[in-house]
Each structure stands twice: as C-alpha cells, then as structure tokens.
Short mmCIF file of C-alpha atoms in Angstrom, two decimals:
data_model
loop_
_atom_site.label_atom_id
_atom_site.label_comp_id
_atom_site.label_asym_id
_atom_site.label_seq_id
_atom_site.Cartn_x
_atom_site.Cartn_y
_atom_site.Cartn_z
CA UNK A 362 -56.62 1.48 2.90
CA UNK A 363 -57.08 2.39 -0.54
CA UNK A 364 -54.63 0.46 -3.02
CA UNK A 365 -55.52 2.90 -6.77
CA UNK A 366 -54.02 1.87 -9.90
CA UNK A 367 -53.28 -2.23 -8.95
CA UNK A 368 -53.16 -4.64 -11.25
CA UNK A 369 -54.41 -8.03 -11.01
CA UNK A 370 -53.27 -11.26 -12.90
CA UNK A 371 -54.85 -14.76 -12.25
CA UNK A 372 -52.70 -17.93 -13.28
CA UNK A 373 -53.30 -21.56 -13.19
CA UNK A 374 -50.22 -23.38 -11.71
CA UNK A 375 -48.86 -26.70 -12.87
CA UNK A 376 -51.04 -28.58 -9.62
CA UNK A 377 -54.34 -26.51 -11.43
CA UNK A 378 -54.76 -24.31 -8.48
CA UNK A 379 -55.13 -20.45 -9.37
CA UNK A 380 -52.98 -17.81 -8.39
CA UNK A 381 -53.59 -13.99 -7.80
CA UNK A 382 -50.26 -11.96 -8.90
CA UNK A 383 -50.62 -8.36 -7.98
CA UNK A 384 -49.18 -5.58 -9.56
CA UNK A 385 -48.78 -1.66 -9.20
CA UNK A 386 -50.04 -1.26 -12.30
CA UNK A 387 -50.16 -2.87 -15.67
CA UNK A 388 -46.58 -3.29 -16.74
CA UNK A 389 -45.46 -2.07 -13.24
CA UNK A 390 -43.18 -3.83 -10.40
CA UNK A 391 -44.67 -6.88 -9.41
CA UNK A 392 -45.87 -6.72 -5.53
CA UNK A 393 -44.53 -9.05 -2.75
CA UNK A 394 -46.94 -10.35 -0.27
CA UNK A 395 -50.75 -10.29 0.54
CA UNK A 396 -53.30 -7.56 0.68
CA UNK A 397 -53.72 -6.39 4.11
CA UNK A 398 -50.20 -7.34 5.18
CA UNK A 399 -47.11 -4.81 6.25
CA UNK A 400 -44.84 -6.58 3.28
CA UNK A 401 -47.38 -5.59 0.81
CA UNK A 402 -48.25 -2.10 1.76
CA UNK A 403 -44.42 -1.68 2.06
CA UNK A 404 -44.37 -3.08 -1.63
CA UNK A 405 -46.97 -1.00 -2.66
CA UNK A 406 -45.21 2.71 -1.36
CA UNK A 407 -41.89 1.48 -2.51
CA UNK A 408 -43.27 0.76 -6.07
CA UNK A 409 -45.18 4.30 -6.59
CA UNK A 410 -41.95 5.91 -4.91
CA UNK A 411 -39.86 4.68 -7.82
CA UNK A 412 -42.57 5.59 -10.22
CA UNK A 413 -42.45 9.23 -8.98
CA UNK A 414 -38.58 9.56 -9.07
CA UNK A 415 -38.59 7.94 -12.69
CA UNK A 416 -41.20 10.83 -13.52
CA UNK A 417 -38.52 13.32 -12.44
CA UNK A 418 -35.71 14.04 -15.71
CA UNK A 419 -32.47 14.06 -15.64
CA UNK A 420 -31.33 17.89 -17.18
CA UNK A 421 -28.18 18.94 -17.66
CA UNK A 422 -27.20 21.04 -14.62
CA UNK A 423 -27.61 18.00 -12.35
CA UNK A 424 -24.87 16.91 -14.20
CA UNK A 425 -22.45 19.69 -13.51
CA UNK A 426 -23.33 19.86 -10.24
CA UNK A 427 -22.36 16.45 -10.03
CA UNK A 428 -19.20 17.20 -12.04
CA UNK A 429 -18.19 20.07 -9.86
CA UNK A 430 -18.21 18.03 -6.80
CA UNK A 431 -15.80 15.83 -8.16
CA UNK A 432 -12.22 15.50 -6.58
CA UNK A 433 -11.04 15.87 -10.32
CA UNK A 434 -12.73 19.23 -10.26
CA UNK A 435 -11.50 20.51 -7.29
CA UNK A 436 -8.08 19.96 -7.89
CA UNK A 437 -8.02 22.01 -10.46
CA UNK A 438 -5.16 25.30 -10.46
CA UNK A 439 -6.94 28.09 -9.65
CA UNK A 440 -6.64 29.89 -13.01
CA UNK A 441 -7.98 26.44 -14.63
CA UNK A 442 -10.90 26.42 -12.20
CA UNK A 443 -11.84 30.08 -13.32
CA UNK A 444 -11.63 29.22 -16.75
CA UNK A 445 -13.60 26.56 -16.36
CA UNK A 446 -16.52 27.64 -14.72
CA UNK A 447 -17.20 30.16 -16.95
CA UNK A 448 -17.95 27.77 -19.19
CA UNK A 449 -19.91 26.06 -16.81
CA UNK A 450 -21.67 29.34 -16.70
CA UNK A 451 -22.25 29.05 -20.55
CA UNK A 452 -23.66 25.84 -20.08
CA UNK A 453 -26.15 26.55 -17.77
CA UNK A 454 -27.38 29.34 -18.72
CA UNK A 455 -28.01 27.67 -22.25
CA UNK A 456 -28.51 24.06 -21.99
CA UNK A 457 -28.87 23.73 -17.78
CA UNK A 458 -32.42 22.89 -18.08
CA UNK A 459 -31.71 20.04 -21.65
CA UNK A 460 -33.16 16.66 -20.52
CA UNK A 461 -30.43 13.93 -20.86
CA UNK A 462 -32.05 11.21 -20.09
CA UNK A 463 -33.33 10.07 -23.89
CA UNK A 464 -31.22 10.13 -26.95
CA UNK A 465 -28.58 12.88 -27.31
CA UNK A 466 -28.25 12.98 -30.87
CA UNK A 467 -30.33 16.11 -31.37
CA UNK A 468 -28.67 17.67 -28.46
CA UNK A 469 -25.08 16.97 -30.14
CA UNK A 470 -26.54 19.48 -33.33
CA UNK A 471 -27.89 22.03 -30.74
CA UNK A 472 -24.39 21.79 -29.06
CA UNK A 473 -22.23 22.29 -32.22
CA UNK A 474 -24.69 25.26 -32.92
CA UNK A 475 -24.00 27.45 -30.20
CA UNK A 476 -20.27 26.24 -30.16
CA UNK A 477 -20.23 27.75 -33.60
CA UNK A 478 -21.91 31.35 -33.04
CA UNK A 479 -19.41 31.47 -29.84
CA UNK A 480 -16.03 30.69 -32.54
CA UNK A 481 -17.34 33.40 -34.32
CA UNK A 482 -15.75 36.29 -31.17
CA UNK A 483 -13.45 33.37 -29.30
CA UNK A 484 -12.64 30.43 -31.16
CA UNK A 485 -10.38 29.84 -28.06
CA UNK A 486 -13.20 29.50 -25.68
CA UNK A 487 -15.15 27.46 -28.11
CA UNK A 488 -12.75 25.06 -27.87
CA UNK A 489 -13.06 24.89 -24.18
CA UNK A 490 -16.29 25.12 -24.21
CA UNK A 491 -16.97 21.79 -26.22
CA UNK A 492 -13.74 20.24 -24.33
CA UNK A 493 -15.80 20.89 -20.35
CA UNK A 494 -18.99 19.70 -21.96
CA UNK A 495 -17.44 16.32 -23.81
CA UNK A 496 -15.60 15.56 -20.01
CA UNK A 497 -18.95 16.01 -18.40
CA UNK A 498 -20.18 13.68 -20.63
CA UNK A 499 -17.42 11.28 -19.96
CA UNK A 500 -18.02 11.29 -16.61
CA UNK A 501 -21.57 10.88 -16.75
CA UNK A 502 -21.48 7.83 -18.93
CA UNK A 503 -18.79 6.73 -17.12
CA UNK A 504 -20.57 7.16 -13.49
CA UNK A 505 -23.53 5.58 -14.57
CA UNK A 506 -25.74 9.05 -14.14
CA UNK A 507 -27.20 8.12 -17.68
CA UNK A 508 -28.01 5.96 -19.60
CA UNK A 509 -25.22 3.74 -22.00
CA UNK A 510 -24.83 5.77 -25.46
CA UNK A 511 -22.25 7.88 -27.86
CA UNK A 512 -20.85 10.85 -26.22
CA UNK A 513 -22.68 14.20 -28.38
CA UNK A 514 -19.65 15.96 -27.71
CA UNK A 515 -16.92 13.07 -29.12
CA UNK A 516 -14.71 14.84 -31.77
CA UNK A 517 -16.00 17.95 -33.76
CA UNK A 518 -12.48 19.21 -34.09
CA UNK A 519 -11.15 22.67 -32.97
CA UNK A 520 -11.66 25.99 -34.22
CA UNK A 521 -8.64 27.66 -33.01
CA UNK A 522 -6.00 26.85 -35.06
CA UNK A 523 -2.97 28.90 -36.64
CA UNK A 524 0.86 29.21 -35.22
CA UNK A 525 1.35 31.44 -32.50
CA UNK A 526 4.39 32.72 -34.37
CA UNK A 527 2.11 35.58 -35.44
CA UNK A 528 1.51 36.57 -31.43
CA UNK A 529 5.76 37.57 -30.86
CA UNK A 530 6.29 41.08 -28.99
CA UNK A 531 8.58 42.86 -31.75
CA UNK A 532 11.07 45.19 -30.77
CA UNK A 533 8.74 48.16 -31.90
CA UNK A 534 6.18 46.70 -29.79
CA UNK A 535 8.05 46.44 -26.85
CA UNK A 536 9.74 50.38 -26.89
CA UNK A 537 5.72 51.54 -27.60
CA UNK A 538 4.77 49.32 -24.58
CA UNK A 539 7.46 50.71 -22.22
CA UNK A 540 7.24 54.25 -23.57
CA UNK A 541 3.04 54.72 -23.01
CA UNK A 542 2.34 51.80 -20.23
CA UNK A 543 2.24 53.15 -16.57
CA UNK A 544 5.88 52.60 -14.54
CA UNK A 545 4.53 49.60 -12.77
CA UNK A 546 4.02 47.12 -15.37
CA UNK A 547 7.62 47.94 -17.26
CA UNK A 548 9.35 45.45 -14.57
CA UNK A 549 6.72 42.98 -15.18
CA UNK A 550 7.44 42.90 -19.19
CA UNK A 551 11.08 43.00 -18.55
CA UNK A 552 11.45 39.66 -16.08
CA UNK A 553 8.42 37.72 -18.41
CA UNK A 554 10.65 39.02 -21.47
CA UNK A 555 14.67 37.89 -20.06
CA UNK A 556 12.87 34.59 -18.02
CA UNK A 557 10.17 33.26 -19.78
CA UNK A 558 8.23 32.66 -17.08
CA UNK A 559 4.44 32.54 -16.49
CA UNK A 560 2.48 35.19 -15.24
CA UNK A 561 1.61 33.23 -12.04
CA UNK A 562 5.11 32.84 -11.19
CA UNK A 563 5.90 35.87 -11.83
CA UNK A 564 3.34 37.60 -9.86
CA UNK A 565 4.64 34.94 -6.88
CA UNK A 566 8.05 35.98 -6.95
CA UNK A 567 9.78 37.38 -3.96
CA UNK A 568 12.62 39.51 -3.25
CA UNK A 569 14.05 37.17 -0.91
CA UNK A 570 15.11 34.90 -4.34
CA UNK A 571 16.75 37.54 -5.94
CA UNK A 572 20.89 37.24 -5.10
CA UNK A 573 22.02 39.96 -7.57
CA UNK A 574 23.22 37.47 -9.90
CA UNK A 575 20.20 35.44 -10.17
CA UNK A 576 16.72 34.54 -9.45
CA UNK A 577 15.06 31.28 -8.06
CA UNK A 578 12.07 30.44 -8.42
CA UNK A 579 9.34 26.61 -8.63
CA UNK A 580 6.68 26.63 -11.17
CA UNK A 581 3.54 26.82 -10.07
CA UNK A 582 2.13 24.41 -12.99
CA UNK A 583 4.44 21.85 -12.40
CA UNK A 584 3.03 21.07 -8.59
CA UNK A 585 -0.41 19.19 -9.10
CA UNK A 586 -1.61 17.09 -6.26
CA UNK A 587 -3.96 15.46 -8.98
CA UNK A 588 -1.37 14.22 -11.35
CA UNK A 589 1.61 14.80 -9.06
CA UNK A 590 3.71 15.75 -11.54
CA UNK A 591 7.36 16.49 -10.49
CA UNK A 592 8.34 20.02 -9.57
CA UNK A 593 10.66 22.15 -11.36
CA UNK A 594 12.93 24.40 -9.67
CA UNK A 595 14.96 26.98 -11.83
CA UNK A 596 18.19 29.36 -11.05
CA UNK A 597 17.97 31.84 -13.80
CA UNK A 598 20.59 34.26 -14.01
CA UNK A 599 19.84 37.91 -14.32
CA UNK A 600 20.11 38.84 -17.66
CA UNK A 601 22.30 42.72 -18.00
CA UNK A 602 19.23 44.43 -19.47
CA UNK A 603 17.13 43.60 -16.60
CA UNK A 604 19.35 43.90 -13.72
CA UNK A 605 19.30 47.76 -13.58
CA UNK A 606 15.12 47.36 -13.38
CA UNK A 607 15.57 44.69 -10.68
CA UNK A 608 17.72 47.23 -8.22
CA UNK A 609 16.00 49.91 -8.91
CA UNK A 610 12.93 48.41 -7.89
CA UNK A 611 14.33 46.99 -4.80
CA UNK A 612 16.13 50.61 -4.02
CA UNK A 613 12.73 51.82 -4.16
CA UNK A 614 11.05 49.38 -2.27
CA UNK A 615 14.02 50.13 0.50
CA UNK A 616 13.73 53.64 0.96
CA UNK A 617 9.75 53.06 0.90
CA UNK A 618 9.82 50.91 3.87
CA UNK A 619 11.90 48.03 4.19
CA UNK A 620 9.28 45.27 5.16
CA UNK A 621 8.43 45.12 1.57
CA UNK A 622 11.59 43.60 0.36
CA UNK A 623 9.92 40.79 2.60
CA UNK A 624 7.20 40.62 0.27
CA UNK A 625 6.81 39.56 -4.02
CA UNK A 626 8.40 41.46 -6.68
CA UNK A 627 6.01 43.18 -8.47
CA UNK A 628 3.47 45.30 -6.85
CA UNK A 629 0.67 48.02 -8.12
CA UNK A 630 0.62 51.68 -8.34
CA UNK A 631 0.04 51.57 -4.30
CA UNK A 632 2.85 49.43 -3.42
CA UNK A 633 0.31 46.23 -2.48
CA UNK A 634 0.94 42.57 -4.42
CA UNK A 635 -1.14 41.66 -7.43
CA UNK A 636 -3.83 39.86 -7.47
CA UNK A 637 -4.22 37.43 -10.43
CA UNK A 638 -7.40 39.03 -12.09
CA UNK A 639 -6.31 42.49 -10.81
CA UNK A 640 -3.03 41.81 -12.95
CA UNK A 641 -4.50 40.69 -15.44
CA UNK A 642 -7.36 43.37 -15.65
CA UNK A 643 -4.91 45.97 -15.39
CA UNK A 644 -2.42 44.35 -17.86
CA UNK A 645 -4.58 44.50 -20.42
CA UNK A 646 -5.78 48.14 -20.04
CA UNK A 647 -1.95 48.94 -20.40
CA UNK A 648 -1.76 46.93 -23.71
CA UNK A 649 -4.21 48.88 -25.00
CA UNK A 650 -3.42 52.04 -23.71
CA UNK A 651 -0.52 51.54 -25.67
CA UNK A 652 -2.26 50.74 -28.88
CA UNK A 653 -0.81 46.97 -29.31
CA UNK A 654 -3.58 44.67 -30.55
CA UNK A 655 -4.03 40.83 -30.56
CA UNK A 656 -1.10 40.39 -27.84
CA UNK A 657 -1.13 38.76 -24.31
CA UNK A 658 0.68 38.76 -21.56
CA UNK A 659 1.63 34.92 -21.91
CA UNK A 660 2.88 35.92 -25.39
CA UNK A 661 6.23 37.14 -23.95
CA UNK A 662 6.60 33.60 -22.84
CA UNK A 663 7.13 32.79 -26.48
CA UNK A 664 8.87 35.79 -27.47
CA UNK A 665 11.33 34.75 -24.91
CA UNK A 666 12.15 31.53 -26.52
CA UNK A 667 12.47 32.70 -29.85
CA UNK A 668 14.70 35.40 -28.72
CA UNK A 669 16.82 33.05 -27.11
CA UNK A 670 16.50 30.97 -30.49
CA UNK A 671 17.58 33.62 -32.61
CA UNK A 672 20.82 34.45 -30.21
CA UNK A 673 21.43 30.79 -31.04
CA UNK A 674 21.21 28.94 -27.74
CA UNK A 675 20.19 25.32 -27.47
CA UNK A 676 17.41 23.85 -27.15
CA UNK A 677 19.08 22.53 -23.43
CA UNK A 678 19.89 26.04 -22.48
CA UNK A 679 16.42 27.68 -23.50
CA UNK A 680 14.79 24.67 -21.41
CA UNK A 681 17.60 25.76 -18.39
CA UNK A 682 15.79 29.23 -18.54
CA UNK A 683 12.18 28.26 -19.19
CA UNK A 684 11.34 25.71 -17.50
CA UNK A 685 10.43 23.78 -20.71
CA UNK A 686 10.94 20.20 -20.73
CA UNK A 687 13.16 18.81 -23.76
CA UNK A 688 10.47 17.21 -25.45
CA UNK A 689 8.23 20.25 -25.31
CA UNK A 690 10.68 23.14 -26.24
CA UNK A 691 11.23 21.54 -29.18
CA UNK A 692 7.83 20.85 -29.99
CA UNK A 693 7.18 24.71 -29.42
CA UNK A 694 10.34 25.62 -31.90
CA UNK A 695 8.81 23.36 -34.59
CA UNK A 696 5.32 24.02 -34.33
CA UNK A 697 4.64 27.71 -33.49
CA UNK A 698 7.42 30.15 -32.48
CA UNK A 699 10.49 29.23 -34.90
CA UNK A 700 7.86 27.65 -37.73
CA UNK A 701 9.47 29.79 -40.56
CA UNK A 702 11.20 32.57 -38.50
CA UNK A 703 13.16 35.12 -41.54
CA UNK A 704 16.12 36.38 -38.69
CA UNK A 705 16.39 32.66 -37.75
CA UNK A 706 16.68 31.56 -41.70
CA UNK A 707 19.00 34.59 -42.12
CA UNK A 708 21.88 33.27 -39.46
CA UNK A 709 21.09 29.75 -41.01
CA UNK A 710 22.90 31.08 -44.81
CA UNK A 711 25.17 33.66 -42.93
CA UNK A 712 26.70 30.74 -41.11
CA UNK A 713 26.48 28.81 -44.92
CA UNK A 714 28.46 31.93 -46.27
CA UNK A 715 31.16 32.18 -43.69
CA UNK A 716 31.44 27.86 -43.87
CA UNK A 717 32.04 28.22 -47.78
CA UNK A 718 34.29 31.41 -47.62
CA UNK A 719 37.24 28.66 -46.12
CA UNK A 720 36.94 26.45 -49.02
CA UNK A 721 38.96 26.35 -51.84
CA UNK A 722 35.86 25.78 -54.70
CA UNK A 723 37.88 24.72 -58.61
CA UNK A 724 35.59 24.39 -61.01
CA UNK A 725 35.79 20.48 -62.65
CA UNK A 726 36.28 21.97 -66.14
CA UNK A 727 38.91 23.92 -65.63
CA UNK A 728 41.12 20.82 -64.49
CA UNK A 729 42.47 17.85 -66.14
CA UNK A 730 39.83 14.40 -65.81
CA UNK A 731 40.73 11.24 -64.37
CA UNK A 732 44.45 10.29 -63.65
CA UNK A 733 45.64 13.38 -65.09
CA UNK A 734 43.82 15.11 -62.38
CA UNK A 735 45.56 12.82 -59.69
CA UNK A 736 49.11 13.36 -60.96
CA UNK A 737 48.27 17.55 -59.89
CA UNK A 738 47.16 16.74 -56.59
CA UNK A 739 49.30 18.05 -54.13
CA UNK A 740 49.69 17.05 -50.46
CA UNK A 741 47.82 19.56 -48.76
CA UNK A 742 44.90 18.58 -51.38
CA UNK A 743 45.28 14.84 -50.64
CA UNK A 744 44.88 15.13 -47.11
CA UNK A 745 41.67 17.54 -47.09
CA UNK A 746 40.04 14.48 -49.80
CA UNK A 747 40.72 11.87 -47.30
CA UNK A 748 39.01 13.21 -44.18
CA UNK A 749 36.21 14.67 -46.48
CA UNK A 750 34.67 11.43 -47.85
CA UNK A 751 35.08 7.70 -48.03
CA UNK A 752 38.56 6.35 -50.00
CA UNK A 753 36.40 4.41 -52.20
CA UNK A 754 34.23 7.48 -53.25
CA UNK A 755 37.72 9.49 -53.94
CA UNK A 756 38.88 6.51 -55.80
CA UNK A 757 35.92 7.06 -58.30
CA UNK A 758 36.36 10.67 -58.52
CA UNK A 759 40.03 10.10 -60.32
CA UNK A 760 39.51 6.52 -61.93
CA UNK A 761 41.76 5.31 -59.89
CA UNK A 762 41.35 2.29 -56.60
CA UNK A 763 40.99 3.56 -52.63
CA UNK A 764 44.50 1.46 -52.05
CA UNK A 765 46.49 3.32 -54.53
CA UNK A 766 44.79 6.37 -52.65
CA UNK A 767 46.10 5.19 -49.27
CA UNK A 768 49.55 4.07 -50.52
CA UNK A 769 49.98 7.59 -51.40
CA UNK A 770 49.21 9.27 -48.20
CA UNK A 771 50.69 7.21 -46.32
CA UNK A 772 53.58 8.03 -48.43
CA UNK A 773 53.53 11.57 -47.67
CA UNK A 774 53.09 10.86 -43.79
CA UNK A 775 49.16 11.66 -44.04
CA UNK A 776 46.82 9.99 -41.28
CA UNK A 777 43.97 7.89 -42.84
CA UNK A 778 40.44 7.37 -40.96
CA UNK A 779 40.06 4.40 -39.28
CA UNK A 780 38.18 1.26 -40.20
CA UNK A 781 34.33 2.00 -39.55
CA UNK A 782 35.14 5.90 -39.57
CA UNK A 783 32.77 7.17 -42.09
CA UNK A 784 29.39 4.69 -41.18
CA UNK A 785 29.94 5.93 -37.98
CA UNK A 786 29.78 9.66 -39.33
CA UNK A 787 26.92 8.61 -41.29
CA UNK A 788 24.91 7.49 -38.33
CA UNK A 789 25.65 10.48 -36.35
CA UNK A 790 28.08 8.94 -33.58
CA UNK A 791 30.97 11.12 -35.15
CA UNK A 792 31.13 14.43 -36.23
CA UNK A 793 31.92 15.52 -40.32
CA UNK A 794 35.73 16.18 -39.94
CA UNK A 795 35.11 18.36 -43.23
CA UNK A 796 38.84 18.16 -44.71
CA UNK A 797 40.47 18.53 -40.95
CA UNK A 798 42.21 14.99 -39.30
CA UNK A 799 40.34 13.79 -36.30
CA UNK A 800 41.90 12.69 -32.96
CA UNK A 801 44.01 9.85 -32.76
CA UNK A 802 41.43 7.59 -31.43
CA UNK A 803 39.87 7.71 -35.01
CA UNK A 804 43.17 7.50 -37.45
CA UNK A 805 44.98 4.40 -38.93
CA UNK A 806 48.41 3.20 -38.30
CA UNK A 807 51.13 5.74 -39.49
CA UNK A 808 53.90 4.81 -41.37
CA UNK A 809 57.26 6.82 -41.53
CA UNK A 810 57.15 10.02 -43.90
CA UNK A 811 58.36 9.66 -46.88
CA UNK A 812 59.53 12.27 -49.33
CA UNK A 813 56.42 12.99 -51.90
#
C-alpha cells in the first residue's frame, strides 16, 4: 500500500542504536507501530482523517444549529421562540457562512455594523439581535465548540432607550380607537385597558372564568418549566365600565349557539378564537385604520397601571390587578409610566392645598418674640405644638426649657408623647400626628386637670 506524505525521523538512543520515528507528515501526529502492520495503517487513516476534518471551518450557522437544539432553546414561550428566530433568520442570512474558528475581533466590527444600519428602522430588534448573537457566543465558548477567546458580542450597549411614558393610550386615543376599529377588537381594548393583562392571557381567557363579578385567570409568563418560576393566579373584579361589554358579548355568544360560551372570550369577525399572529396581524391593521401611530397593543398594559396610579391606588392594589410583583410595579412607576406624570403631580399639590387649608398659618412678625409669645398661647395652641414637634424644639421656638413646656400642659390636662415618640416618627415606625394626640399606647402619664 501506498503511505504519501510520511515523514521520517532517525534518532540515536542513549544505548547508540538508531531509531526510525514515523510521521504523517512533517509537523503531523506521530504514527504508532511498524510499516506493514494493522496498528500502523490504522495510525496512518486515523491521522489523515483528523487532518481532513481540521480542513473543514467552523461558520457560524453550525453554531445556531447547535444553539437551537439546546434544551434552553426549546423551552422557550412560544412568542419568545418566534422572536427569536427571526433573528436567527438575520443571522444567517448575513453572517451564516462567517468562519469562527480564528480571531473574532474583526467579526465583532462587522457585527456592530449591521446592528447599527438595523437601529436605524428597529432599535428594538437591534437590541435583540446583538442579545441572541452574544448568548450564542456564550454558549459556544462555554461548550467548547470554539476555541478560548473574548466574546465579539460582550457589551456594546443598547439602542433602545427612552421611557415608555410617551407610549400611554390617552383618552382621545381610546374614543378614536373604539369609534373607527371594527366591533370585535373593542372588547379586547376594554379587558387589556380595566385588567392589565397581556395579550396572551387575554386571548386565553374563557367564559367559564367569568362569574359576573369577576374574572380568573394564571399568567401565562409566570409558568416556565425552564426557570420554574411560581405561578400567579389573579381574581380581578369586573370593573363597571367593562361589565356591560362582558354580557353583551356573552348574550351574543348565547343566542349564537351556546357551545361557544364553552370556548375563550374573544373571538374574530367569524366567531372562531384568535390565533396569536392572527391577533396580532389584525390588531394592528385596526390601530391604523384608526389613525393612532407609535402604539401597541401591550401599551394598554401600562396605561392600565398609570390609570390605576392616577385614581390613587397602591402600589399593593395595582399589583392585586396586574399581576405585577411588588418589586417590579414599582420599578415600572419610577422608571417609565409615572416618571414625571402632570395629572399625577396635579393630585400631589391638590392634596398639599386641601392639607394646608386646616391650618391656622400666623405670620412670626405679626406676634410678640420669645416669652412674650408664650404668655399668648392658649390651650388649644399648646396642645397642637406638642404633638407637632419635639418639646425641646418648642422650647427653642419661645426661649423657654421643654419642662416648663410640659409643666404647663400637663397643667391644663393635655397628653404629652411618650418617651421615644418622635425618633420613632422619624424612622418611620409611627405616623406624623400633625397637631392631633395619638392613641394611648403612645401618650405620657396624665395628671388631674387643672384650671389654666
């Protein structure tokens, strides 16, 4: 048989006897064995194998195929799995053929290239773009499917960036929408608008968890079999505006044929369930049939919570409707619905104005200083002072000491705060009495009434 391409290398051992050292080629695999033996020829194949897969690159689609195989991958939501393979779409059709065996550094410029000209339509799916391709990456160098080096995609910031507070449904916005949108997609703006839910749950909702009173429903994003996150199971109760949509709807289902009152909520112009693309296909024709720009469906999501905001509910009670964690809603207030809301600011200094309205404001100059000032204090006066700052603060105020203070209310048969009253104010475990006694938990020892 004809061996091509090996190498031979002759050494003198340490006993001066030569050796033969084969080789596949020069700076090749060393062989094992003797020519003419099996272990050799075996040696020989195995060696030029190796060379022939080496000669074969790694590109970038073998890595998303890879990728997409993954359990990680699969477990994806639906809607996140569609999202994400059009990106993986992107990808190949750009990059699928790349080489990724060598260096990446020039690939990381021809990355943030494209990444760029796509901002330029959808910043959005820039951002997801760059986010796939940096957690293929990861993976790869983390699997061992190439070689040890920096991730291209590592950092590079985002592109999409501004508060959504610009992206709330205004009551203008909502009356155009429900005056030029076709009949079937006014229910569907009126549950997302008095629920807050997403359009996946929405879409899943049945008549069987509608009571009259209220609706029950479990988020769909909160069950994940890959991070088994805990499920969260609401009982929202039908809000007035929206109950007269919700019977009418069912009425009409009724007299339709009454197996569909087995079946979800909303339905098309032919009576069948949504699909999720045919929703949100259709949704958006409506939108802009309607002539409302720059708005989504997953908008009124928001514009639920600020309008629950602005009616001044709790965070707690906008979570109870949601479906928001704690943490979360108020991360959402601060950060992009509420940021620097006008109507919210506007209750803020109409609650200020009705607060100041009850007290009695006297202007310093137009009343005696010091203990000329005390000697006018009357006992109404005395016992708003002592339950609206510390004794020692009052004391100050009239140039006078906290125990001549207290000597005098007591005198009069006013309650005092107790010791440790107004640090535990200050930390928060008390409310501001603001002029008015507390309970008796909180108040000194009495002493009898005297006359003033």
């Amino acid at each position: 048989m004809d061996f091509r391409g090996i190498n031979t290398v002759k050494k003198r051992l340490a006993d001066g006897t030569e050796k033969i050292y084969y080789y596949a080629r020069k700076g090749g695999p060393r062989l094992r064995g003797e020519p003419g033996t099996v272990e050799f020829e075996n040696s020989y194949f195995e060696s030029n194998r190796i060379i022939e897969v080496k000669k074969t690159p790694v590109i970038l689609l073998d890595l998303l195929n890879k990728y997409q195989r993954l359990p990680e991958f699969k477990n994806l939501k639906p809607n996140t799995r569609e999202s994400y393979l059009l990106q993986v779409r992107r990808i190949e059709t750009k990059f699928g053929s790349m080489p990724v065996t060598g260096k990446l550094a020039a690939a990381r410029k021809a990355f943030k290239r494209y990444r760029a000209e796509l901002a330029e339509k959808h910043p959005q799916q820039a951002d997801l773009w760059w986010s796939l391709l940096r957690r293929v990456f990861s993976v790869a160098l983390n699997e061992g499917w190439i070689r040890e080096q920096p991730n291209p995609c590592k950092g590079g910031g985002k592109f999409a960036t501004g508060s959504r507070a610009q992206l709330i449904w205004s009551d203008a916005e909502i009356s155009t929408f429900l005056s030029l949108a076709p009949p079937q997609f006014h229910l569907a703006l009126l549950l997302a608008l008095h629920t807050g839910q997403r359009q996946g749950d929405l879409l899943a909702l049945r008549w069987a968890a509608y009571d009259d009173t209220c609706l029950q429903l479990v988020q769909q994003k909160s069950v994940s079999k890959a991070r088994q996150n805990t499920e969260v199971r609401l009982r929202i109760t039908v809000a007035k505006a929206l109950k007269p949509a919700l019977d009418a709807a069912r009425s009409a289902a009724e007299a339709a044929d009454p197996i569909l009152l087995r079946g979800p909520i909303l339905v098309n112009s032919r009576g069948k369930p949504w699909t999720a693309y045919g929703f949100r296909a259709a949704w958006r024709a409506a939108v802009k049939r309607a002539g409302i720009a720059n708005l989504r469906f997953h908008d009124l999501r928001g514009t639920a919570v600020v309008r629950l905001a602005r009616a001044g509910c709790t965070v707690p009670e906008i979570c109870a409707v949601t479906g928001h964690s704690l943490s979360h809603a108020r991360s959402i207030l601060e950060k992009h619905y509420l940021g620097f809301d006008s109507q919210v600011g506007a209750a803020a200094i109409a609650k200020l104005n009705r607060a100041q309205r009850t007290l009695k404001v006297v202007p310093k100059e137009a009343v005696p200083i010091g203990r000329a000032r005390w000697a006018l204090v009357t006992a109404r006066d005395l016992e708003r002072m002592v339950w609206s700052g510390p004794l020692t603060d009052l004391g100050k105020e009239f140039g006078i000491s906290d125990v001549a203070i207290s000597k005098r209310a007591r005198a009069v048969g006013i309650p005092l705060p107790g010791r440790g009253f107004w640090r535990k104010v200050a930390t928060g475990a008390l409310p501001h009495p603001a002029g008015v006694p507390a309970d008796s938990k909180t108040l000194a020892n009495r002493r009898p009434t005297k006359a003033a």
